[in-house]
Short mmCIF file of C-alpha atoms and ligand atoms in Angstrom, two decimals:
data_model
loop_
_atom_site.label_atom_id
_atom_site.label_comp_id
_atom_site.label_asym_id
_atom_site.label_seq_id
_atom_site.Cartn_x
_atom_site.Cartn_y
_atom_site.Cartn_z
CA MET A 227 8.90 38.38 109.68
CA SER A 228 8.75 36.53 106.44
CA TYR A 229 5.59 34.80 105.29
CA GLY A 230 5.46 31.59 103.35
CA ASP A 231 9.21 31.27 103.78
CA ASP A 232 10.19 27.94 105.28
CA LYS A 233 13.55 27.61 103.57
CA PHE A 234 17.22 27.28 104.25
CA HIS A 235 18.85 30.64 103.58
CA ASP A 236 22.20 31.15 102.00
CA GLU A 237 23.95 33.79 104.00
CA CYS A 238 25.79 35.87 101.45
CA GLY A 239 26.48 36.97 97.90
CA ILE A 240 29.82 38.55 96.97
CA PHE A 241 31.05 40.54 93.99
CA GLY A 242 34.28 42.33 93.01
CA VAL A 243 35.64 44.39 90.09
CA PHE A 244 39.30 45.23 89.43
CA ARG A 245 40.16 48.25 87.31
CA HIS A 246 36.98 49.48 85.68
CA PRO A 247 35.87 53.13 85.58
CA ASP A 248 32.36 52.16 86.74
CA SER A 249 33.47 49.73 89.43
CA ALA A 250 30.98 50.76 92.15
CA ALA A 251 28.01 50.96 89.75
CA HIS A 252 28.82 47.51 88.38
CA THR A 253 29.22 46.15 91.89
CA ALA A 254 25.78 47.51 92.84
CA LEU A 255 24.29 45.81 89.76
CA GLY A 256 26.13 42.57 90.55
CA LEU A 257 24.81 42.63 94.11
CA HIS A 258 21.32 43.29 92.77
CA ALA A 259 21.57 40.10 90.66
CA LEU A 260 22.74 38.26 93.81
CA GLN A 261 19.94 39.65 96.00
CA HIS A 262 18.49 36.14 96.49
CA ARG A 263 21.66 35.23 98.46
CA GLY A 264 21.03 37.83 101.17
CA GLN A 265 18.36 40.43 101.72
CA GLU A 266 19.05 41.98 105.09
CA ALA A 267 22.04 44.20 104.42
CA ALA A 268 24.37 45.25 101.62
CA GLY A 269 27.68 47.04 101.35
CA ILE A 270 30.29 48.23 98.85
CA VAL A 271 33.89 49.34 99.43
CA SER A 272 35.70 51.01 96.52
CA PHE A 273 39.33 52.11 96.09
CA ASP A 274 40.29 55.18 94.06
CA GLY A 275 44.07 54.77 94.13
CA LYS A 276 44.38 56.82 97.30
CA HIS A 277 41.37 56.25 99.51
CA PHE A 278 38.96 53.44 100.28
CA ASN A 279 35.32 54.55 100.21
CA SER A 280 32.55 52.63 101.89
CA HIS A 281 28.79 52.51 102.09
CA ARG A 282 27.05 49.78 104.06
CA GLY A 283 23.52 49.58 105.35
CA MET A 284 20.54 47.44 106.25
CA GLY A 285 18.00 46.45 103.61
CA LEU A 286 18.03 45.55 99.95
CA VAL A 287 20.66 46.63 97.43
CA GLY A 288 18.13 48.98 95.83
CA ASP A 289 17.50 50.63 99.21
CA GLN A 290 21.20 51.29 99.72
CA PHE A 291 22.57 52.07 96.26
CA SER A 292 19.87 53.94 94.37
CA SER A 293 20.94 57.46 95.34
CA GLN A 294 23.32 59.33 93.05
CA ASP A 295 25.03 60.89 96.09
CA THR A 296 25.90 57.47 97.48
CA MET A 297 27.22 56.22 94.17
CA ASP A 298 29.22 59.44 93.63
CA ARG A 299 30.94 58.89 96.97
CA LEU A 300 32.00 55.36 95.95
CA LYS A 301 34.73 56.62 93.66
CA GLY A 302 37.40 54.34 92.32
CA HIS A 303 38.67 51.95 89.74
CA SER A 304 38.04 48.86 91.89
CA ALA A 305 35.31 47.77 94.27
CA ILE A 306 33.93 44.80 96.18
CA GLY A 307 30.44 44.24 97.57
CA HIS A 308 28.46 41.94 99.79
CA ASN A 309 24.83 40.95 100.39
CA ARG A 310 24.11 39.59 103.82
CA TYR A 311 21.40 37.40 105.26
CA SER A 312 21.72 37.72 109.01
CA THR A 313 20.44 34.99 111.27
CA THR A 314 19.81 37.31 114.21
CA GLY A 315 17.48 39.77 112.53
CA THR A 316 19.01 42.45 114.73
CA THR A 317 20.14 45.70 113.22
CA ILE A 318 23.87 45.48 113.69
CA LEU A 319 25.58 47.71 111.19
CA ARG A 320 29.04 46.64 112.34
CA ASN A 321 28.37 43.13 111.01
CA VAL A 322 27.59 44.41 107.52
CA GLN A 323 30.33 43.60 105.02
CA PRO A 324 32.68 44.29 103.34
CA LEU A 325 34.68 44.71 106.54
CA PHE A 326 37.56 47.14 106.23
CA ALA A 327 40.79 47.20 108.26
CA GLU A 328 44.07 49.11 108.10
CA PHE A 329 47.17 46.92 108.13
CA ASP A 330 50.84 47.82 108.08
CA PHE A 331 50.78 47.08 104.32
CA GLY A 332 47.74 49.31 103.67
CA GLY A 333 43.97 48.89 103.63
CA LEU A 334 42.09 45.64 103.12
CA ALA A 335 38.36 45.24 102.51
CA MET A 336 36.95 41.74 102.71
CA ALA A 337 33.66 40.11 101.70
CA HIS A 338 33.04 36.53 102.71
CA ASN A 339 30.40 33.93 101.87
CA GLY A 340 30.40 30.88 104.11
CA ASN A 341 30.97 29.95 107.70
CA LEU A 342 34.13 29.06 109.56
CA THR A 343 33.59 25.96 111.66
CA ASN A 344 36.47 26.93 113.96
CA GLY A 345 35.68 30.69 113.95
CA LEU A 346 34.66 30.85 117.62
CA THR A 347 37.63 28.75 118.71
CA LEU A 348 40.06 31.04 116.88
CA ARG A 349 38.27 34.09 118.17
CA ARG A 350 38.61 32.90 121.77
CA GLN A 351 42.37 32.44 121.30
CA LEU A 352 42.73 35.84 119.63
CA VAL A 353 40.79 37.59 122.40
CA LYS A 354 42.96 35.86 125.03
CA ASN A 355 45.97 37.32 123.23
CA GLY A 356 44.54 40.83 123.35
CA ALA A 357 42.52 41.16 120.14
CA ILE A 358 39.50 43.46 120.30
CA PHE A 359 36.60 42.59 118.01
CA HIS A 360 34.05 45.06 116.67
CA SER A 361 31.71 42.58 115.01
CA THR A 362 30.57 39.01 115.45
CA THR A 363 31.47 37.99 111.89
CA ASP A 364 33.93 35.28 110.92
CA THR A 365 35.48 37.74 108.53
CA GLU A 366 36.94 39.77 111.37
CA VAL A 367 38.65 36.62 112.67
CA ILE A 368 40.44 36.35 109.31
CA ASN A 369 41.50 40.01 109.59
CA HIS A 370 43.09 39.38 113.00
CA LEU A 371 44.87 36.29 111.71
CA ILE A 372 46.31 38.36 108.85
CA ALA A 373 47.40 41.08 111.28
CA ASN A 374 49.22 38.56 113.48
CA SER A 375 50.74 36.53 110.67
CA PRO A 376 54.46 36.62 109.89
CA GLY A 377 53.56 35.09 106.51
CA ILE A 378 54.36 31.59 105.32
CA PRO A 379 56.65 30.30 102.59
CA MET A 380 54.57 30.12 99.41
CA PRO A 381 54.72 27.00 97.26
CA GLN A 382 54.55 29.16 94.13
CA ARG A 383 56.25 32.42 93.24
CA VAL A 384 54.01 35.42 93.85
CA SER A 385 54.55 38.80 92.20
CA SER A 386 57.26 40.24 94.43
CA ARG A 387 55.32 43.46 94.96
CA HIS A 388 52.53 41.60 96.78
CA ALA A 389 54.35 38.56 98.15
CA PRO A 390 54.40 39.62 101.83
CA GLU A 391 50.67 40.51 101.95
CA VAL A 392 49.62 37.43 99.99
CA ALA A 393 51.72 35.18 102.23
CA ARG A 394 49.95 36.61 105.29
CA ILE A 395 46.47 36.24 103.80
CA VAL A 396 47.24 32.64 102.77
CA ASP A 397 48.64 31.95 106.24
CA ALA A 398 45.40 33.27 107.77
CA LEU A 399 43.27 31.13 105.45
CA SER A 400 45.38 28.05 106.22
CA GLN A 401 44.35 28.39 109.88
CA VAL A 402 40.60 28.54 109.29
CA LYS A 403 38.33 25.54 108.77
CA GLY A 404 34.95 25.58 107.13
CA ALA A 405 33.31 26.83 104.00
CA TYR A 406 34.30 30.09 102.44
CA SER A 407 34.42 31.93 99.20
CA MET A 408 35.96 35.33 99.74
CA ILE A 409 37.01 38.45 97.91
CA ALA A 410 39.51 40.95 99.30
CA LEU A 411 40.55 44.34 97.91
CA THR A 412 43.87 45.95 98.88
CA ASN A 413 45.68 49.07 97.62
CA ASN A 414 47.31 46.96 94.91
CA PHE A 415 45.30 43.88 94.08
CA LEU A 416 42.01 42.03 94.22
CA LEU A 417 42.12 38.56 95.74
CA GLY A 418 39.61 35.72 95.42
CA ALA A 419 39.73 32.44 97.33
CA ARG A 420 37.69 29.28 97.82
CA ASP A 421 38.09 26.81 100.66
CA PRO A 422 39.83 23.52 99.77
CA TYR A 423 36.49 21.64 99.61
CA GLY A 424 34.94 24.32 97.36
CA VAL A 425 31.67 24.31 99.30
CA ARG A 426 30.42 27.74 98.19
CA PRO A 427 30.62 29.02 94.60
CA LEU A 428 32.87 31.73 93.15
CA VAL A 429 33.33 32.56 89.47
CA LEU A 430 35.75 34.62 87.42
CA GLY A 431 34.51 36.94 84.68
CA ASN A 432 35.75 39.61 82.31
CA LEU A 433 34.23 42.95 81.37
CA ASP A 434 36.03 45.12 78.80
CA GLY A 435 39.37 43.67 79.97
CA SER A 436 38.58 44.19 83.67
CA THR A 437 38.41 41.19 85.97
CA ILE A 438 35.23 40.34 87.88
CA LEU A 439 34.69 37.92 90.75
CA ALA A 440 31.14 36.91 91.72
CA SER A 441 29.20 34.27 93.62
CA GLU A 442 27.20 33.32 90.53
CA THR A 443 27.20 33.86 86.78
CA CYS A 444 23.86 35.73 86.90
CA ALA A 445 25.88 38.63 88.38
CA LEU A 446 28.16 38.58 85.32
CA ASP A 447 25.17 38.55 82.97
CA ILE A 448 23.62 41.70 84.45
CA ILE A 449 26.70 43.81 83.62
CA GLY A 450 27.39 42.13 80.27
CA ALA A 451 30.56 40.42 81.52
CA THR A 452 31.71 37.13 80.05
CA PHE A 453 32.14 34.04 82.19
CA VAL A 454 35.78 32.89 82.23
CA ARG A 455 35.75 29.95 84.69
CA ASP A 456 34.95 28.82 88.21
CA ILE A 457 37.57 29.54 90.85
CA GLU A 458 38.75 26.04 91.78
CA PRO A 459 38.39 24.58 95.29
CA GLY A 460 41.43 25.64 97.32
CA GLU A 461 42.50 28.17 94.68
CA VAL A 462 43.64 31.71 95.48
CA VAL A 463 43.70 34.20 92.60
CA ILE A 464 45.60 37.48 92.72
CA ILE A 465 44.42 40.06 90.22
CA ASP A 466 46.63 43.11 89.67
CA ASP A 467 47.75 45.47 86.92
CA VAL A 468 49.95 42.76 85.43
CA GLY A 469 47.24 40.09 85.17
CA ILE A 470 45.81 37.15 87.09
CA GLN A 471 47.96 34.77 89.09
CA SER A 472 46.52 31.48 90.34
CA LEU A 473 47.90 29.82 93.48
CA SER A 474 47.10 26.43 95.01
CA PRO A 475 48.58 26.90 98.47
CA PHE A 476 46.49 24.40 100.45
CA ALA A 477 46.56 20.61 100.65
CA ALA A 478 44.06 19.24 98.13
CA GLU A 479 40.77 17.89 99.50
CA PRO A 480 37.98 16.04 97.70
CA SER A 481 35.53 18.57 96.25
CA ARG A 482 32.35 18.92 98.32
CA PHE A 483 30.35 21.58 96.50
CA CYS A 484 27.03 22.29 98.25
CA ILE A 485 24.35 20.28 96.43
CA PHE A 486 21.69 22.55 97.94
CA GLU A 487 22.94 25.30 95.61
CA TYR A 488 21.22 23.27 92.86
CA VAL A 489 18.17 22.43 94.95
CA TYR A 490 17.37 25.98 96.08
CA PHE A 491 20.07 28.62 96.70
CA SER A 492 21.44 29.56 93.29
CA ARG A 493 19.45 31.51 90.74
CA PRO A 494 17.99 29.28 88.00
CA ASP A 495 19.74 31.22 85.22
CA SER A 496 23.20 30.74 86.77
CA ILE A 497 25.71 28.20 85.52
CA VAL A 498 27.11 26.68 88.68
CA GLU A 499 30.17 24.43 88.41
CA GLY A 500 29.36 23.91 84.74
CA VAL A 501 25.67 23.07 85.26
CA ASN A 502 22.69 25.35 84.52
CA VAL A 503 20.67 25.50 87.73
CA HIS A 504 17.24 25.48 86.06
CA GLU A 505 18.25 22.42 84.05
CA ALA A 506 19.51 20.64 87.19
CA ARG A 507 16.19 21.34 88.93
CA ARG A 508 14.22 20.15 85.89
CA ARG A 509 16.22 16.88 85.88
CA ILE A 510 15.56 16.53 89.60
CA GLY A 511 11.82 16.74 88.79
CA ILE A 512 12.24 14.00 86.17
CA GLU A 513 13.95 11.71 88.71
CA LEU A 514 11.22 12.49 91.25
CA ALA A 515 8.48 11.48 88.79
CA ARG A 516 10.32 8.23 88.00
CA GLU A 517 10.69 7.36 91.68
CA HIS A 518 7.30 8.55 92.93
CA PRO A 519 4.63 8.71 90.20
CA VAL A 520 1.06 9.71 91.08
CA PRO A 521 -1.39 7.49 89.13
CA GLY A 522 -4.53 9.34 88.05
CA ALA A 523 -3.15 12.84 88.72
CA HIS A 524 -4.86 15.67 86.79
CA ILE A 525 -2.28 18.43 87.17
CA VAL A 526 1.24 19.09 88.45
CA THR A 527 1.64 22.45 90.14
CA PRO A 528 4.66 24.02 91.88
CA VAL A 529 4.96 25.84 95.16
CA PRO A 530 6.32 29.00 93.49
CA ASP A 531 8.89 30.00 92.65
CA SER A 532 11.48 27.45 93.75
CA GLY A 533 9.30 24.41 93.02
CA THR A 534 8.69 25.44 89.40
CA PRO A 535 11.58 23.78 87.48
CA GLY A 536 11.08 20.53 89.44
CA ALA A 537 7.35 20.60 88.67
CA ILE A 538 8.08 21.14 84.96
CA GLY A 539 10.40 18.12 84.97
CA PHE A 540 7.87 16.01 86.91
CA ALA A 541 4.99 16.94 84.57
CA THR A 542 7.07 16.19 81.45
CA GLU A 543 8.21 12.80 82.72
CA ALA A 544 4.77 11.82 84.10
CA ASP A 545 2.94 13.18 81.03
CA VAL A 546 0.55 15.10 83.29
CA PRO A 547 -0.39 18.73 82.48
CA PHE A 548 1.67 21.40 84.26
CA ASP A 549 -0.39 24.32 85.52
CA ILE A 550 -0.12 27.22 87.93
CA GLY A 551 -2.30 26.42 90.92
CA ILE A 552 -0.65 28.77 93.41
CA ILE A 553 0.05 32.40 92.71
CA ARG A 554 2.92 34.15 94.47
CA ASN A 555 2.76 37.82 95.34
CA HIS A 556 6.25 39.12 94.54
CA TYR A 557 5.77 42.39 96.38
CA VAL A 558 5.99 40.94 99.90
CA GLY A 559 9.41 41.74 101.31
CA ARG A 560 11.14 39.91 104.10
CA THR A 561 10.37 42.75 106.44
CA PHE A 562 6.59 42.98 106.08
CA ILE A 563 5.16 44.15 109.38
CA GLU A 564 3.65 41.31 111.33
CA PRO A 565 -0.15 41.67 111.37
CA ALA A 566 -2.09 41.94 114.59
CA GLU A 567 -2.82 38.67 116.40
CA HIS A 568 -6.44 38.39 115.25
CA ILE A 569 -5.46 38.37 111.54
CA ARG A 570 -2.11 36.56 111.82
CA HIS A 571 -3.57 33.37 110.33
CA LEU A 572 -3.92 35.31 107.08
CA GLY A 573 -0.14 35.78 106.96
CA VAL A 574 0.66 33.06 104.44
CA LYS A 575 -1.88 34.57 102.05
CA LEU A 576 0.24 37.70 101.83
CA LYS A 577 2.65 35.68 99.75
CA HIS A 578 0.63 32.84 98.21
CA ASN A 579 -2.91 32.30 97.01
CA ALA A 580 -4.49 29.24 95.43
CA ASN A 581 -6.15 29.52 92.03
CA LYS A 582 -9.57 27.82 92.40
CA ALA A 583 -10.09 27.71 88.64
CA THR A 584 -7.02 25.48 88.24
CA LEU A 585 -7.40 23.27 91.30
CA ALA A 586 -11.11 22.62 91.98
CA GLY A 587 -12.06 18.97 91.68
CA LYS A 588 -8.56 17.88 90.60
CA SER A 589 -6.07 15.35 91.86
CA VAL A 590 -3.11 17.69 92.34
CA VAL A 591 0.61 16.88 92.44
CA LEU A 592 2.15 19.70 94.48
CA VAL A 593 5.94 20.01 93.96
CA ASP A 594 8.22 21.89 96.35
CA ASP A 595 12.02 21.95 96.45
CA SER A 596 12.41 21.04 100.13
CA ILE A 597 10.71 20.94 103.52
CA VAL A 598 12.48 22.58 106.45
CA ARG A 599 10.11 23.09 109.41
CA GLY A 600 6.99 22.21 107.44
CA THR A 601 5.11 25.29 108.62
CA THR A 602 4.50 26.70 105.15
CA SER A 603 3.68 23.30 103.67
CA VAL A 604 0.81 22.87 106.14
CA LYS A 605 -0.66 26.25 105.18
CA ILE A 606 -0.18 25.80 101.43
CA VAL A 607 -1.89 22.41 101.53
CA GLU A 608 -4.81 23.87 103.51
CA MET A 609 -5.06 26.56 100.86
CA VAL A 610 -5.03 24.04 97.99
CA ARG A 611 -7.73 21.98 99.70
CA SER A 612 -9.84 25.11 100.35
CA ALA A 613 -9.59 25.84 96.64
CA GLY A 614 -11.43 22.56 96.04
CA ALA A 615 -8.65 20.11 95.17
CA ALA A 616 -10.01 16.54 95.37
CA GLU A 617 -6.63 15.04 96.28
CA VAL A 618 -3.26 16.59 97.16
CA HIS A 619 -0.08 14.55 96.56
CA MET A 620 3.08 16.31 97.68
CA ARG A 621 6.39 15.55 95.98
CA ILE A 622 9.62 17.04 97.33
CA ALA A 623 12.50 17.62 94.93
CA SER A 624 15.22 16.68 97.45
CA PRO A 625 15.71 14.07 100.18
CA PRO A 626 14.38 14.83 103.70
CA THR A 627 16.46 17.59 105.36
CA THR A 628 17.44 15.87 108.58
CA HIS A 629 20.51 17.84 109.68
CA SER A 630 21.55 21.46 110.19
CA CYS A 631 24.09 23.18 107.97
CA TYR A 632 27.26 24.62 109.51
CA TYR A 633 28.77 25.76 106.23
CA GLY A 634 27.27 29.21 105.68
CA VAL A 635 23.54 28.56 105.57
CA ASP A 636 20.96 29.65 108.08
CA THR A 637 19.14 26.53 109.25
CA PRO A 638 17.13 25.66 112.34
CA ASP A 639 18.63 23.43 115.02
CA ARG A 640 18.02 19.77 114.28
CA ASP A 641 14.95 19.57 116.49
CA GLY A 642 13.39 22.32 114.36
CA LEU A 643 13.66 20.26 111.17
CA LEU A 644 10.47 18.34 110.45
CA ALA A 645 12.32 15.37 108.95
CA ALA A 646 14.86 15.04 111.78
CA THR A 647 12.46 13.31 114.12
CA ARG A 648 9.61 12.06 111.92
CA ASP A 649 9.25 9.36 109.30
CA VAL A 650 7.54 10.10 105.99
CA GLU A 651 4.13 8.79 107.12
CA THR A 652 4.17 10.98 110.24
CA MET A 653 5.15 13.96 108.11
CA ARG A 654 2.35 13.16 105.65
CA GLN A 655 -0.20 13.25 108.46
CA HIS A 656 1.30 16.46 109.86
CA ILE A 657 1.17 18.25 106.50
CA GLY A 658 -2.27 16.86 105.69
CA VAL A 659 -1.70 15.41 102.21
CA ASP A 660 -3.01 12.23 100.59
CA SER A 661 0.54 11.12 99.81
CA LEU A 662 4.01 12.49 100.43
CA ALA A 663 7.31 11.40 98.87
CA PHE A 664 10.87 12.75 98.72
CA LEU A 665 13.52 12.30 96.04
CA SER A 666 16.08 9.71 97.10
CA MET A 667 19.72 10.60 97.64
CA ASP A 668 20.71 8.49 94.61
CA GLY A 669 17.99 10.18 92.57
CA MET A 670 19.44 13.59 93.42
CA TYR A 671 22.91 12.44 92.32
CA ARG A 672 21.46 10.90 89.14
CA ALA A 673 19.94 14.28 88.33
CA MET A 674 23.47 15.68 88.56
CA GLY A 675 24.60 13.23 85.87
CA LEU A 676 26.09 10.61 88.20
CA THR A 677 25.03 7.01 88.66
CA GLY A 678 24.17 7.63 92.31
CA ARG A 679 25.83 8.69 95.55
CA ASP A 680 29.27 7.22 96.05
CA ASN A 681 28.90 6.56 99.75
CA ALA A 682 32.65 6.16 100.26
CA GLN A 683 33.46 9.50 98.63
CA PRO A 684 30.37 11.62 97.89
CA GLN A 685 30.95 14.12 95.11
CA TYR A 686 29.00 16.91 96.83
CA CYS A 687 28.34 18.17 100.32
CA ASP A 688 24.95 16.70 101.20
CA ALA A 689 25.33 16.85 104.99
CA CYS A 690 21.90 18.38 105.61
CA PHE A 691 20.40 15.23 104.03
CA SER A 692 22.96 12.67 105.23
CA GLY A 693 24.66 14.02 108.37
CA ASP A 694 27.98 13.34 106.60
CA TYR A 695 29.96 16.47 107.54
CA ALA A 696 33.22 16.40 105.56
CA ILE A 697 34.69 19.47 107.26
CA GLN A 698 35.35 19.20 110.97
CA LEU A 699 32.80 21.04 113.17
CA THR A 700 35.33 22.31 115.71
CA ASP A 701 33.14 24.95 117.38
CA HIS A 702 30.01 22.81 117.36
CA ASP A 703 31.85 19.93 119.01
CA ASP A 704 33.27 22.18 121.76
CA HIS A 705 30.34 22.53 124.12
CA ALA A 706 32.27 24.95 126.34
CA LEU A 707 32.06 27.65 123.68
CA PRO A 708 29.30 30.25 124.03
CA SER A 709 26.52 29.69 121.51
CA GLN A 710 26.15 33.43 120.98
CA LEU A 711 28.40 36.44 121.07
CA SER A 712 27.23 39.67 122.61
CA LEU A 713 27.25 42.75 120.46
CA LEU A 714 26.00 46.25 121.07
CA ALA A 715 22.98 46.89 118.89
CA GLU A 716 23.19 50.17 117.04
CA GLN A 717 21.06 52.08 114.58
FE1 SF4 B 162 24.82 22.78 101.42
FE2 SF4 B 162 26.15 20.98 102.83
FE3 SF4 B 162 25.04 23.10 104.02
FE4 SF4 B 162 23.47 21.17 103.06
S1 SF4 B 162 24.97 20.96 104.75
S2 SF4 B 162 23.16 23.37 102.80
S3 SF4 B 162 24.58 20.55 101.25
S4 SF4 B 162 26.72 23.12 102.53
#
């Protein structure tokens, strides 16, 4: 149970190191920096030249990788790791990545961020043909496709030592649809890949001559690695003892990077696709203030922490003092035990509390990054009013989230999204504020340095705001597919 947490959740963070004496330790640090991308499980697989070594478990990175014994077992010059946010909440260790499989060419560990929109369809075909699955992850589908692949002719020459394996991995990836950034470690090379639309991020870094792959640049910063570049949409990189080879084996598609990475998912200190995330959020706040000013406001205060950069931008543009009206308790984990029924209403206060000294008697502009179900917004507004605020004007630093995400983000079904079935006035009444306004779609694109949304060819994925799904939703559209897979729960 998570209190005060009415957000979309990115499902994974990934990290990989090729040829560094401290590969597992650096991977643990990288995963720690990516903890915001998944808090329910973490895993590392290392390779020592002979053996693959693995440790995977439920909980935070610090829970899993703080013991010297564990780290000593993860020997090797190369390693990959994964943080997972599971949508089920069930303890299923077999779903924790990196997944490892033995192939005829050797071992392969894989960590994947995203969601395959034809994963269930492929899985059904594979099972019909005799495949046996141990997990419910998309990643295992890719493993089976690699196992069955004869390889495909590659458009570019690949180092002859790895050509057969790479051709099979590329063949597998050419069969999947959806959003993915993935890292794979074999006996001989580290591989990184992004789907042709480049929905989820993946960056290349360098540490003392060793190559690093990571979901975000904040994971490079923590180990002192330098940022080299983003992996391009549709690019596959092969990193081996000779160097880095870049392949573009897929048909080019228009880039559809997830704009929600800027709104909420990515860490503010990361540079994502060339843009600092904090700066993007601050500019979003500026656009919001231009579109929806609040005459007579006394203070601008964020719903912490994700509303903070937007509130700073709003306050600067509106020339209204910024102040901290809500305090967040950072020591509440996602797994805090649900209180007994008679004190459950106190739940939101475990995470947030209003500061009466800042709010009493004031006309308050309350800035949040997004509204998903609206449950937390209702409670936060109640709290701000109880602290004595004279007026509460809510400003949301993104357009209304009207659609679910099928590209690697945990979201409610459409009927669980407040904005899917209500107009702004109905939402205002539901949340209990004096006024409510959302950033427009064009305003969000302006904050990204564009003139507005190009409706014919949007530059980002914004499907959760627009319903414009660029990548085919094969599984979703096939109503004969089971909505859930069974899996034995294990401790
Ligand atoms: Fe990101 Fe697109 Fe998913 Fe929205 S629908 S969270 S913009 S990938």
